[in-house]
Amino acid sequence: MPKRDMAMAKRATSTPLVFAHYMLVMQPKDGDYTEDINLAKEAGIEAFAVNYGGWNVDWTQQEGYLEKFYRTAETLNFHLFLSIDTTSVKDTGMIIDLSNKYSSSSAQLKVDGKVMLSSFQTDPPAWNWETDVIAKINSPVLFLPGSLSDDAVALFSDEIPGDGPFPWIHTSKTADQEHSLDVSLASQRDSSGKKWMAAVAPWFFTRLSSDKNWSQAQDDSIFVDRWLSLLSLKPDFIEIVTWNDWSESSYVGPAAQATTDVYWADLDHSPFRALSKAFGKAFKAGGETATVDEADEGVYMFYRLQPASKLGSSDTLPLPTDASNLKDDVFVVSLLSDAAEITLKSGDAAPVTWSAPAGVQKTSHTWSLGTQSLQAKRGDKVIADKTGPAIVGQMDKYNGNVVAL
């Protein structure tokens, strides 16, 4: 787990909030946002950052999706804000019109009386955000542009438009490298007085083509360790990336809603929502770790279904980038109000039992092929008793996603 710098503890806002990035192009199967919104509320998520744009976009259709999303959110007392995907959105008039249209909606997220606006950017767009967009929106705007940059000084420079940066996860960085960048971001935030929105992802893996065939270098540290690190660094906002990008395995939403035909997108990630709820509660309270009530206890495990270095029997692509950074382990995360005994049975290997303390603990265990089962008890009370799908020596096609249960 990365070392945490306890000195970084300032926020530029008194209202820490947790969001989740929602891919509008990936619609719920029934076109109804109710389940997603209710699950997000249950997980302590205040708003969806609605990724407007994407691939093969029908803009008339997108406008219809967004209209329905806002109306449903109004009914359910939930909030949304636009995250403009500049890889496909090229019309500043579209951004202005949509921002003005929904600025008065009860579902529009406002922070300190300002309309929240963000973006996903691989490169700076052709326009000037301040003069070509923000100045033409009819309400005050809090703008946090997205970026893939790892230059903390540049991200907080006055030359960068907006009220502070939203750096995405850097999948090729190790957990320690990402943490070092976060420490620099926190320092720049403190000295600049701007805001900082940090990203947290449960996982990353995609295998769409030879040009998009990658995993991530942080392995099991990408989620729990990062949450704990950010609790000490105290960004102003945290955005879970993502709710429903099935194609990149970064979803915390219900896998049953997956509307893509990629073969790796049907694995359950729902425990990441439960963990986000606990960490998010601590984040909003200014805590350094999660304090667990008995009602919120849980013990979870996540793992891949195959060895990291084994290509599928019918694969035509090479191993994904950063596959060498992935461990063939079962990762167990406990959220406990008091100590409990946990037993993991991995395949034909002998069971492993240990005493887990109150609070948060993450442990790693080299797996054996076969079914994976987990039990947690405190005296006669069974806290968790679950069995996951089997790990196999080779699949038909390489699968670098994780199942969580």
PDB file of C-alpha atoms in Angstrom, residues 65-360:
ATOM      1  CA  TYR A  65     -31.105  10.305 -23.629  1.00  0.00           C
ATOM      2  CA  LEU A  66     -29.934  13.340 -21.666  1.00  0.00           C
ATOM      3  CA  GLU A  67     -33.433  14.814 -21.467  1.00  0.00           C
ATOM      4  CA  LYS A  68     -34.803  11.571 -20.036  1.00  0.00           C
ATOM      5  CA  PHE A  69     -31.863  11.264 -17.628  1.00  0.00           C
ATOM      6  CA  TYR A  70     -32.474  14.733 -16.166  1.00  0.00           C
ATOM      7  CA  ARG A  71     -36.229  14.166 -15.868  1.00  0.00           C
ATOM      8  CA  THR A  72     -35.701  10.844 -14.079  1.00  0.00           C
ATOM      9  CA  ALA A  73     -33.109  12.400 -11.756  1.00  0.00           C
ATOM     10  CA  GLU A  74     -35.544  15.228 -10.939  1.00  0.00           C
ATOM     11  CA  THR A  75     -38.177  12.694  -9.946  1.00  0.00           C
ATOM     12  CA  LEU A  76     -35.751  10.734  -7.761  1.00  0.00           C
ATOM     13  CA  ASN A  77     -34.115  13.781  -6.138  1.00  0.00           C
ATOM     14  CA  PHE A  78     -30.708  12.985  -7.617  1.00  0.00           C
ATOM     15  CA  HIS A  79     -28.125  15.171  -9.335  1.00  0.00           C
ATOM     16  CA  LEU A  80     -26.295  15.184 -12.656  1.00  0.00           C
ATOM     17  CA  PHE A  81     -23.717  17.355 -14.355  1.00  0.00           C
ATOM     18  CA  LEU A  82     -22.229  17.374 -17.825  1.00  0.00           C
ATOM     19  CA  SER A  83     -18.802  15.963 -18.560  1.00  0.00           C
ATOM     20  CA  ILE A  84     -18.092  16.964 -22.140  1.00  0.00           C
ATOM     21  CA  ASP A  85     -16.211  14.321 -24.118  1.00  0.00           C
ATOM     22  CA  THR A  86     -13.994  16.455 -26.334  1.00  0.00           C
ATOM     23  CA  THR A  87     -12.840  13.441 -28.329  1.00  0.00           C
ATOM     24  CA  SER A  88     -16.173  13.706 -30.165  1.00  0.00           C
ATOM     25  CA  VAL A  89     -17.858  16.990 -29.179  1.00  0.00           C
ATOM     26  CA  LYS A  90     -16.541  19.705 -31.526  1.00  0.00           C
ATOM     27  CA  ASP A  91     -19.358  22.276 -31.337  1.00  0.00           C
ATOM     28  CA  THR A  92     -19.120  24.810 -28.490  1.00  0.00           C
ATOM     29  CA  GLY A  93     -22.677  25.911 -29.227  1.00  0.00           C
ATOM     30  CA  MET A  94     -23.868  22.460 -28.230  1.00  0.00           C
ATOM     31  CA  ILE A  95     -22.118  22.744 -24.844  1.00  0.00           C
ATOM     32  CA  ILE A  96     -23.533  26.218 -24.218  1.00  0.00           C
ATOM     33  CA  ASP A  97     -27.083  25.244 -25.216  1.00  0.00           C
ATOM     34  CA  LEU A  98     -27.112  22.114 -23.045  1.00  0.00           C
ATOM     35  CA  SER A  99     -25.628  23.943 -20.071  1.00  0.00           C
ATOM     36  CA  ASN A 100     -28.228  26.712 -20.342  1.00  0.00           C
ATOM     37  CA  LYS A 101     -31.066  24.247 -20.852  1.00  0.00           C
ATOM     38  CA  TYR A 102     -30.389  22.281 -17.683  1.00  0.00           C
ATOM     39  CA  SER A 103     -28.972  24.997 -15.418  1.00  0.00           C
ATOM     40  CA  SER A 104     -32.420  25.549 -13.881  1.00  0.00           C
ATOM     41  CA  SER A 105     -33.221  21.850 -13.462  1.00  0.00           C
ATOM     42  CA  SER A 106     -33.558  20.639  -9.874  1.00  0.00           C
ATOM     43  CA  ALA A 107     -31.341  17.725 -10.932  1.00  0.00           C
ATOM     44  CA  GLN A 108     -28.463  19.973 -12.019  1.00  0.00           C
ATOM     45  CA  LEU A 109     -25.617  19.736  -9.525  1.00  0.00           C
ATOM     46  CA  LYS A 110     -24.551  23.097  -8.196  1.00  0.00           C
ATOM     47  CA  VAL A 111     -21.620  23.664  -5.858  1.00  0.00           C
ATOM     48  CA  ASP A 112     -21.504  26.954  -3.967  1.00  0.00           C
ATOM     49  CA  GLY A 113     -24.323  28.131  -6.201  1.00  0.00           C
ATOM     50  CA  LYS A 114     -22.420  27.357  -9.405  1.00  0.00           C
ATOM     51  CA  VAL A 115     -23.369  24.901 -12.153  1.00  0.00           C
ATOM     52  CA  MET A 116     -20.907  22.004 -12.132  1.00  0.00           C
ATOM     53  CA  LEU A 117     -19.256  21.298 -15.496  1.00  0.00           C
ATOM     54  CA  SER A 118     -16.394  18.951 -16.338  1.00  0.00           C
ATOM     55  CA  SER A 119     -14.866  17.235 -19.343  1.00  0.00           C
ATOM     56  CA  PHE A 120     -13.023  14.204 -20.579  1.00  0.00           C
ATOM     57  CA  GLN A 121     -10.034  15.285 -22.656  1.00  0.00           C
ATOM     58  CA  THR A 122      -7.179  13.364 -24.200  1.00  0.00           C
ATOM     59  CA  ASP A 123      -5.836  16.658 -25.598  1.00  0.00           C
ATOM     60  CA  PRO A 124      -6.902  20.294 -25.141  1.00  0.00           C
ATOM     61  CA  PRO A 125      -9.790  21.154 -27.479  1.00  0.00           C
ATOM     62  CA  ALA A 126      -9.555  23.685 -30.290  1.00  0.00           C
ATOM     63  CA  TRP A 127     -11.597  26.280 -28.381  1.00  0.00           C
ATOM     64  CA  ASN A 128     -10.904  28.450 -25.364  1.00  0.00           C
ATOM     65  CA  TRP A 129     -13.078  27.171 -22.526  1.00  0.00           C
ATOM     66  CA  GLU A 130     -13.262  30.505 -20.717  1.00  0.00           C
ATOM     67  CA  THR A 131     -14.109  32.828 -23.601  1.00  0.00           C
ATOM     68  CA  ASP A 132     -15.852  30.445 -26.009  1.00  0.00           C
ATOM     69  CA  VAL A 133     -17.956  28.457 -23.511  1.00  0.00           C
ATOM     70  CA  ILE A 134     -18.000  29.517 -19.837  1.00  0.00           C
ATOM     71  CA  ALA A 135     -18.584  33.219 -20.564  1.00  0.00           C
ATOM     72  CA  LYS A 136     -21.642  32.327 -22.678  1.00  0.00           C
ATOM     73  CA  ILE A 137     -23.416  30.142 -20.116  1.00  0.00           C
ATOM     74  CA  ASN A 138     -26.191  32.064 -18.369  1.00  0.00           C
ATOM     75  CA  SER A 139     -25.285  30.880 -14.847  1.00  0.00           C
ATOM     76  CA  PRO A 140     -22.087  30.921 -12.776  1.00  0.00           C
ATOM     77  CA  VAL A 141     -20.050  27.801 -13.561  1.00  0.00           C
ATOM     78  CA  LEU A 142     -17.652  25.651 -11.562  1.00  0.00           C
ATOM     79  CA  PHE A 143     -15.507  24.104 -14.286  1.00  0.00           C
ATOM     80  CA  LEU A 144     -13.121  21.215 -13.635  1.00  0.00           C
ATOM     81  CA  PRO A 145     -11.618  20.087 -16.961  1.00  0.00           C
ATOM     82  CA  GLY A 146     -10.400  16.532 -17.337  1.00  0.00           C
ATOM     83  CA  SER A 147      -6.830  15.724 -18.273  1.00  0.00           C
ATOM     84  CA  LEU A 148      -4.501  12.800 -18.873  1.00  0.00           C
ATOM     85  CA  SER A 149      -1.484  14.944 -17.943  1.00  0.00           C
ATOM     86  CA  ASP A 150       0.830  13.924 -15.114  1.00  0.00           C
ATOM     87  CA  ASP A 151       2.355  17.400 -14.711  1.00  0.00           C
ATOM     88  CA  ALA A 152       0.923  18.688 -11.416  1.00  0.00           C
ATOM     89  CA  VAL A 153       2.409  22.166 -11.794  1.00  0.00           C
ATOM     90  CA  ALA A 154       1.007  22.614 -15.300  1.00  0.00           C
ATOM     91  CA  LEU A 155      -2.429  21.317 -14.278  1.00  0.00           C
ATOM     92  CA  PHE A 156      -2.780  24.078 -11.682  1.00  0.00           C
ATOM     93  CA  SER A 157      -1.238  26.758 -13.886  1.00  0.00           C
ATOM     94  CA  ASP A 158      -3.266  29.889 -14.575  1.00  0.00           C
ATOM     95  CA  GLU A 159      -2.846  29.028 -18.249  1.00  0.00           C
ATOM     96  CA  ILE A 160      -5.200  26.081 -17.760  1.00  0.00           C
ATOM     97  CA  PRO A 161      -8.821  27.263 -17.826  1.00  0.00           C
ATOM     98  CA  GLY A 162     -11.272  26.520 -15.061  1.00  0.00           C
ATOM     99  CA  ASP A 163     -11.385  26.202 -11.292  1.00  0.00           C
ATOM    100  CA  GLY A 164      -9.011  23.265 -10.960  1.00  0.00           C
ATOM    101  CA  PRO A 165      -8.127  19.986 -12.681  1.00  0.00           C
ATOM    102  CA  PHE A 166      -9.693  16.565 -12.922  1.00  0.00           C
ATOM    103  CA  PRO A 167      -6.771  14.213 -13.714  1.00  0.00           C
ATOM    104  CA  TRP A 168      -7.840  10.771 -14.932  1.00  0.00           C
ATOM    105  CA  ILE A 169      -6.268   7.513 -13.714  1.00  0.00           C
ATOM    106  CA  HIS A 170      -2.883   6.834 -15.359  1.00  0.00           C
ATOM    107  CA  THR A 171      -3.104   3.124 -16.098  1.00  0.00           C
ATOM    108  CA  SER A 172       0.584   2.761 -17.006  1.00  0.00           C
ATOM    109  CA  LYS A 173       1.772   4.174 -13.670  1.00  0.00           C
ATOM    110  CA  THR A 174       2.409   1.973 -10.661  1.00  0.00           C
ATOM    111  CA  ALA A 175       0.456   2.680  -7.483  1.00  0.00           C
ATOM    112  CA  ASP A 176       3.479   4.369  -5.921  1.00  0.00           C
ATOM    113  CA  GLN A 177       3.949   6.567  -8.997  1.00  0.00           C
ATOM    114  CA  GLU A 178       0.262   7.529  -8.999  1.00  0.00           C
ATOM    115  CA  HIS A 179       0.436   8.314  -5.290  1.00  0.00           C
ATOM    116  CA  SER A 180       3.495  10.536  -5.791  1.00  0.00           C
ATOM    117  CA  LEU A 181       1.581  12.450  -8.442  1.00  0.00           C
ATOM    118  CA  ASP A 182      -1.369  12.816  -6.055  1.00  0.00           C
ATOM    119  CA  VAL A 183       0.915  14.248  -3.377  1.00  0.00           C
ATOM    120  CA  SER A 184       2.130  16.820  -5.910  1.00  0.00           C
ATOM    121  CA  LEU A 185      -1.442  17.595  -6.950  1.00  0.00           C
ATOM    122  CA  ALA A 186      -2.462  18.122  -3.320  1.00  0.00           C
ATOM    123  CA  SER A 187       0.492  20.447  -2.794  1.00  0.00           C
ATOM    124  CA  GLN A 188      -0.340  22.479  -5.894  1.00  0.00           C
ATOM    125  CA  ARG A 189      -3.984  22.656  -4.850  1.00  0.00           C
ATOM    126  CA  ASP A 190      -3.008  23.953  -1.418  1.00  0.00           C
ATOM    127  CA  SER A 191      -0.738  26.660  -2.811  1.00  0.00           C
ATOM    128  CA  SER A 192      -3.010  27.716  -5.679  1.00  0.00           C
ATOM    129  CA  GLY A 193      -6.318  27.837  -3.825  1.00  0.00           C
ATOM    130  CA  LYS A 194      -7.965  25.993  -6.720  1.00  0.00           C
ATOM    131  CA  LYS A 195      -9.996  22.814  -6.448  1.00  0.00           C
ATOM    132  CA  TRP A 196      -8.910  19.274  -7.256  1.00  0.00           C
ATOM    133  CA  MET A 197     -11.144  16.410  -8.338  1.00  0.00           C
ATOM    134  CA  ALA A 198      -9.425  13.027  -8.029  1.00  0.00           C
ATOM    135  CA  ALA A 199     -10.337   9.862  -9.910  1.00  0.00           C
ATOM    136  CA  VAL A 200     -10.788   6.370  -8.449  1.00  0.00           C
ATOM    137  CA  ALA A 201     -11.285   3.269 -10.594  1.00  0.00           C
ATOM    138  CA  PRO A 202     -12.121  -0.308  -9.573  1.00  0.00           C
ATOM    139  CA  TRP A 203     -10.159  -1.844 -12.458  1.00  0.00           C
ATOM    140  CA  PHE A 204      -9.071  -1.343 -16.063  1.00  0.00           C
ATOM    141  CA  PHE A 205      -8.844  -3.885 -18.866  1.00  0.00           C
ATOM    142  CA  THR A 206      -9.790  -3.710 -22.520  1.00  0.00           C
ATOM    143  CA  ARG A 207      -9.076  -5.848 -25.575  1.00  0.00           C
ATOM    144  CA  LEU A 208     -10.948  -4.255 -28.425  1.00  0.00           C
ATOM    145  CA  SER A 209      -8.155  -4.220 -31.014  1.00  0.00           C
ATOM    146  CA  SER A 210      -4.401  -4.253 -31.468  1.00  0.00           C
ATOM    147  CA  ASP A 211      -4.450  -0.508 -30.707  1.00  0.00           C
ATOM    148  CA  LYS A 212      -6.601  -0.898 -27.612  1.00  0.00           C
ATOM    149  CA  ASN A 213      -5.279  -3.916 -25.753  1.00  0.00           C
ATOM    150  CA  TRP A 214      -4.203  -3.007 -22.243  1.00  0.00           C
ATOM    151  CA  SER A 215      -4.647  -3.644 -18.559  1.00  0.00           C
ATOM    152  CA  GLN A 216      -3.214  -1.484 -15.766  1.00  0.00           C
ATOM    153  CA  ALA A 217       0.015  -1.416 -13.793  1.00  0.00           C
ATOM    154  CA  GLN A 218      -1.503  -0.821 -10.351  1.00  0.00           C
ATOM    155  CA  ASP A 219      -3.169  -4.234 -10.041  1.00  0.00           C
ATOM    156  CA  ASP A 220      -5.017  -4.640  -6.717  1.00  0.00           C
ATOM    157  CA  SER A 221      -3.732  -1.272  -5.416  1.00  0.00           C
ATOM    158  CA  ILE A 222      -5.802   0.686  -7.926  1.00  0.00           C
ATOM    159  CA  PHE A 223      -8.892   0.855  -5.710  1.00  0.00           C
ATOM    160  CA  VAL A 224      -8.658   0.195  -1.950  1.00  0.00           C
ATOM    161  CA  ASP A 225      -5.111   1.541  -1.581  1.00  0.00           C
ATOM    162  CA  ARG A 226      -5.955   4.590  -3.661  1.00  0.00           C
ATOM    163  CA  TRP A 227      -9.079   5.362  -1.645  1.00  0.00           C
ATOM    164  CA  LEU A 228      -7.040   5.222   1.579  1.00  0.00           C
ATOM    165  CA  SER A 229      -4.342   7.420   0.061  1.00  0.00           C
ATOM    166  CA  LEU A 230      -6.879  10.019  -1.045  1.00  0.00           C
ATOM    167  CA  LEU A 231      -8.511  10.077   2.389  1.00  0.00           C
ATOM    168  CA  SER A 232      -5.274  11.557   3.733  1.00  0.00           C
ATOM    169  CA  LEU A 233      -4.674  13.898   0.791  1.00  0.00           C
ATOM    170  CA  LYS A 234      -8.259  15.185   0.861  1.00  0.00           C
ATOM    171  CA  PRO A 235      -9.149  16.229  -2.684  1.00  0.00           C
ATOM    172  CA  ASP A 236     -12.193  18.477  -2.964  1.00  0.00           C
ATOM    173  CA  PHE A 237     -14.140  15.881  -4.942  1.00  0.00           C
ATOM    174  CA  ILE A 238     -13.688  12.241  -5.893  1.00  0.00           C
ATOM    175  CA  GLU A 239     -15.093  10.833  -9.128  1.00  0.00           C
ATOM    176  CA  ILE A 240     -15.399   7.086  -9.574  1.00  0.00           C
ATOM    177  CA  VAL A 241     -14.367   6.253 -13.122  1.00  0.00           C
ATOM    178  CA  THR A 242     -16.639   4.739 -14.085  1.00  0.00           C
ATOM    179  CA  TRP A 243     -20.218   3.674 -13.448  1.00  0.00           C
ATOM    180  CA  ASN A 244     -20.751   1.856 -16.728  1.00  0.00           C
ATOM    181  CA  ASP A 245     -17.809   1.751 -19.114  1.00  0.00           C
ATOM    182  CA  TRP A 246     -18.135  -1.970 -19.697  1.00  0.00           C
ATOM    183  CA  SER A 247     -15.631  -1.919 -22.550  1.00  0.00           C
ATOM    184  CA  GLU A 248     -12.770  -0.877 -20.235  1.00  0.00           C
ATOM    185  CA  SER A 249     -13.815  -3.007 -17.215  1.00  0.00           C
ATOM    186  CA  SER A 250     -13.905   0.123 -15.049  1.00  0.00           C
ATOM    187  CA  TYR A 251     -17.561  -0.165 -14.036  1.00  0.00           C
ATOM    188  CA  VAL A 252     -19.078  -0.237 -10.548  1.00  0.00           C
ATOM    189  CA  GLY A 253     -22.636  -0.345 -11.900  1.00  0.00           C
ATOM    190  CA  PRO A 254     -24.631  -3.584 -12.290  1.00  0.00           C
ATOM    191  CA  ALA A 255     -23.039  -5.915 -14.838  1.00  0.00           C
ATOM    192  CA  ALA A 256     -26.500  -7.179 -15.779  1.00  0.00           C
ATOM    193  CA  GLN A 257     -27.053  -3.773 -17.405  1.00  0.00           C
ATOM    194  CA  ALA A 258     -24.081  -4.172 -19.749  1.00  0.00           C
ATOM    195  CA  THR A 259     -25.203  -3.201 -23.236  1.00  0.00           C
ATOM    196  CA  THR A 260     -21.990  -4.061 -25.034  1.00  0.00           C
ATOM    197  CA  ASP A 261     -21.066  -7.349 -26.619  1.00  0.00           C
ATOM    198  CA  VAL A 262     -17.514  -7.475 -25.245  1.00  0.00           C
ATOM    199  CA  TYR A 263     -17.057 -10.860 -23.605  1.00  0.00           C
ATOM    200  CA  TRP A 264     -15.363  -9.594 -20.432  1.00  0.00           C
ATOM    201  CA  ALA A 265     -18.119  -7.211 -19.313  1.00  0.00           C
ATOM    202  CA  ASP A 266     -20.424  -9.640 -17.490  1.00  0.00           C
ATOM    203  CA  LEU A 267     -18.400 -10.029 -14.275  1.00  0.00           C
ATOM    204  CA  ASP A 268     -19.900  -8.646 -11.066  1.00  0.00           C
ATOM    205  CA  HIS A 269     -18.280  -5.511  -9.597  1.00  0.00           C
ATOM    206  CA  SER A 270     -20.993  -4.633  -7.061  1.00  0.00           C
ATOM    207  CA  PRO A 271     -18.687  -4.977  -3.986  1.00  0.00           C
ATOM    208  CA  PHE A 272     -16.784  -1.960  -5.283  1.00  0.00           C
ATOM    209  CA  ARG A 273     -19.955   0.056  -4.645  1.00  0.00           C
ATOM    210  CA  ALA A 274     -20.142  -1.196  -1.057  1.00  0.00           C
ATOM    211  CA  LEU A 275     -16.500  -0.270  -0.519  1.00  0.00           C
ATOM    212  CA  SER A 276     -17.033   3.135  -2.123  1.00  0.00           C
ATOM    213  CA  LYS A 277     -19.912   3.772   0.279  1.00  0.00           C
ATOM    214  CA  ALA A 278     -17.674   3.140   3.302  1.00  0.00           C
ATOM    215  CA  PHE A 279     -14.737   5.134   1.954  1.00  0.00           C
ATOM    216  CA  GLY A 280     -16.992   7.919   0.687  1.00  0.00           C
ATOM    217  CA  LYS A 281     -18.575   8.293   4.105  1.00  0.00           C
ATOM    218  CA  ALA A 282     -15.124   8.720   5.632  1.00  0.00           C
ATOM    219  CA  PHE A 283     -14.091  11.150   2.877  1.00  0.00           C
ATOM    220  CA  LYS A 284     -17.063  13.427   3.512  1.00  0.00           C
ATOM    221  CA  ALA A 285     -16.441  13.334   7.268  1.00  0.00           C
ATOM    222  CA  GLY A 286     -12.747  14.214   6.848  1.00  0.00           C
ATOM    223  CA  GLY A 287     -11.624  10.812   8.155  1.00  0.00           C
ATOM    224  CA  GLU A 288      -8.344   9.059   7.359  1.00  0.00           C
ATOM    225  CA  THR A 289      -9.900   5.584   7.104  1.00  0.00           C
ATOM    226  CA  ALA A 290     -13.317   3.968   7.099  1.00  0.00           C
ATOM    227  CA  THR A 291     -15.104   3.494  10.415  1.00  0.00           C
ATOM    228  CA  VAL A 292     -17.390   0.490  10.067  1.00  0.00           C
ATOM    229  CA  ASP A 293     -20.737   0.081  11.796  1.00  0.00           C
ATOM    230  CA  GLU A 294     -21.958  -3.457  12.401  1.00  0.00           C
ATOM    231  CA  ALA A 295     -24.803  -2.926   9.931  1.00  0.00           C
ATOM    232  CA  ASP A 296     -22.292  -2.054   7.184  1.00  0.00           C
ATOM    233  CA  GLU A 297     -19.883  -4.946   7.738  1.00  0.00           C
ATOM    234  CA  GLY A 298     -18.769  -6.984   4.780  1.00  0.00           C
ATOM    235  CA  VAL A 299     -15.947  -9.198   3.562  1.00  0.00           C
ATOM    236  CA  TYR A 300     -15.266  -9.293  -0.168  1.00  0.00           C
ATOM    237  CA  MET A 301     -12.895 -10.928  -2.599  1.00  0.00           C
ATOM    238  CA  PHE A 302     -11.895 -10.152  -6.164  1.00  0.00           C
ATOM    239  CA  TYR A 303      -9.723 -11.969  -8.679  1.00  0.00           C
ATOM    240  CA  ARG A 304      -9.216 -12.708 -12.356  1.00  0.00           C
ATOM    241  CA  LEU A 305     -10.491 -15.976 -13.805  1.00  0.00           C
ATOM    242  CA  GLN A 306      -7.224 -16.979 -15.458  1.00  0.00           C
ATOM    243  CA  PRO A 307      -3.424 -16.593 -15.161  1.00  0.00           C
ATOM    244  CA  ALA A 308      -2.186 -13.131 -16.118  1.00  0.00           C
ATOM    245  CA  SER A 309       0.395 -14.508 -18.551  1.00  0.00           C
ATOM    246  CA  LYS A 310      -1.738 -17.105 -20.383  1.00  0.00           C
ATOM    247  CA  LEU A 311      -3.186 -16.274 -23.783  1.00  0.00           C
ATOM    248  CA  GLY A 312      -6.520 -17.808 -24.735  1.00  0.00           C
ATOM    249  CA  SER A 313      -6.702 -20.890 -26.929  1.00  0.00           C
ATOM    250  CA  SER A 314      -8.250 -18.872 -29.788  1.00  0.00           C
ATOM    251  CA  ASP A 315      -6.526 -15.534 -29.202  1.00  0.00           C
ATOM    252  CA  THR A 316      -5.214 -13.482 -32.110  1.00  0.00           C
ATOM    253  CA  LEU A 317      -3.908 -10.577 -30.007  1.00  0.00           C
ATOM    254  CA  PRO A 318      -0.795 -10.582 -27.807  1.00  0.00           C
ATOM    255  CA  LEU A 319      -0.910 -10.180 -24.052  1.00  0.00           C
ATOM    256  CA  PRO A 320      -2.301  -6.794 -23.009  1.00  0.00           C
ATOM    257  CA  THR A 321       0.038  -4.004 -21.988  1.00  0.00           C
ATOM    258  CA  ASP A 322       0.955  -4.203 -18.273  1.00  0.00           C
ATOM    259  CA  ALA A 323      -0.164  -7.821 -17.929  1.00  0.00           C
ATOM    260  CA  SER A 324       3.244  -8.477 -16.365  1.00  0.00           C
ATOM    261  CA  ASN A 325       2.240  -6.236 -13.434  1.00  0.00           C
ATOM    262  CA  LEU A 326      -0.732  -8.426 -12.502  1.00  0.00           C
ATOM    263  CA  LYS A 327      -0.452 -10.988  -9.704  1.00  0.00           C
ATOM    264  CA  ASP A 328      -2.218 -14.351  -9.765  1.00  0.00           C
ATOM    265  CA  ASP A 329      -3.799 -13.687  -6.386  1.00  0.00           C
ATOM    266  CA  VAL A 330      -7.167 -13.605  -4.689  1.00  0.00           C
ATOM    267  CA  PHE A 331      -7.568 -10.246  -2.954  1.00  0.00           C
ATOM    268  CA  VAL A 332      -9.674 -10.168   0.201  1.00  0.00           C
ATOM    269  CA  VAL A 333     -11.015  -6.893   1.621  1.00  0.00           C
ATOM    270  CA  SER A 334     -12.701  -6.788   5.022  1.00  0.00           C
ATOM    271  CA  LEU A 335     -14.817  -3.992   6.481  1.00  0.00           C
ATOM    272  CA  LEU A 336     -15.408  -4.970  10.108  1.00  0.00           C
ATOM    273  CA  SER A 337     -16.803  -3.336  13.239  1.00  0.00           C
ATOM    274  CA  ASP A 338     -14.797  -5.782  15.347  1.00  0.00           C
ATOM    275  CA  ALA A 339     -12.209  -8.504  14.742  1.00  0.00           C
ATOM    276  CA  ALA A 340     -13.373 -11.613  12.901  1.00  0.00           C
ATOM    277  CA  GLU A 341     -11.937 -14.879  11.582  1.00  0.00           C
ATOM    278  CA  ILE A 342     -11.693 -15.199   7.808  1.00  0.00           C
ATOM    279  CA  THR A 343     -11.104 -18.417   5.869  1.00  0.00           C
ATOM    280  CA  LEU A 344     -10.241 -18.545   2.168  1.00  0.00           C
ATOM    281  CA  LYS A 345     -10.338 -21.814   0.218  1.00  0.00           C
ATOM    282  CA  SER A 346      -8.672 -21.518  -3.184  1.00  0.00           C
ATOM    283  CA  GLY A 347      -9.097 -24.513  -5.472  1.00  0.00           C
ATOM    284  CA  ASP A 348      -7.500 -27.667  -4.094  1.00  0.00           C
ATOM    285  CA  ALA A 349      -5.088 -25.764  -1.842  1.00  0.00           C
ATOM    286  CA  ALA A 350      -5.450 -26.046   1.931  1.00  0.00           C
ATOM    287  CA  PRO A 351      -7.722 -23.394   3.483  1.00  0.00           C
ATOM    288  CA  VAL A 352      -6.032 -20.264   4.836  1.00  0.00           C
ATOM    289  CA  THR A 353      -7.450 -18.742   8.024  1.00  0.00           C
ATOM    290  CA  TRP A 354      -6.520 -15.467   9.712  1.00  0.00           C
ATOM    291  CA  SER A 355      -7.885 -12.965  12.207  1.00  0.00           C
ATOM    292  CA  ALA A 356      -8.869  -9.679  10.569  1.00  0.00           C
ATOM    293  CA  PRO A 357      -8.988  -6.535  12.734  1.00  0.00           C
ATOM    294  CA  ALA A 358     -11.752  -3.969  13.031  1.00  0.00           C
ATOM    295  CA  GLY A 359     -11.743  -1.425  10.208  1.00  0.00           C
ATOM    296  CA  VAL A 360     -10.349  -1.973   6.721  1.00  0.00           C
TER     297      VAL A 360
END
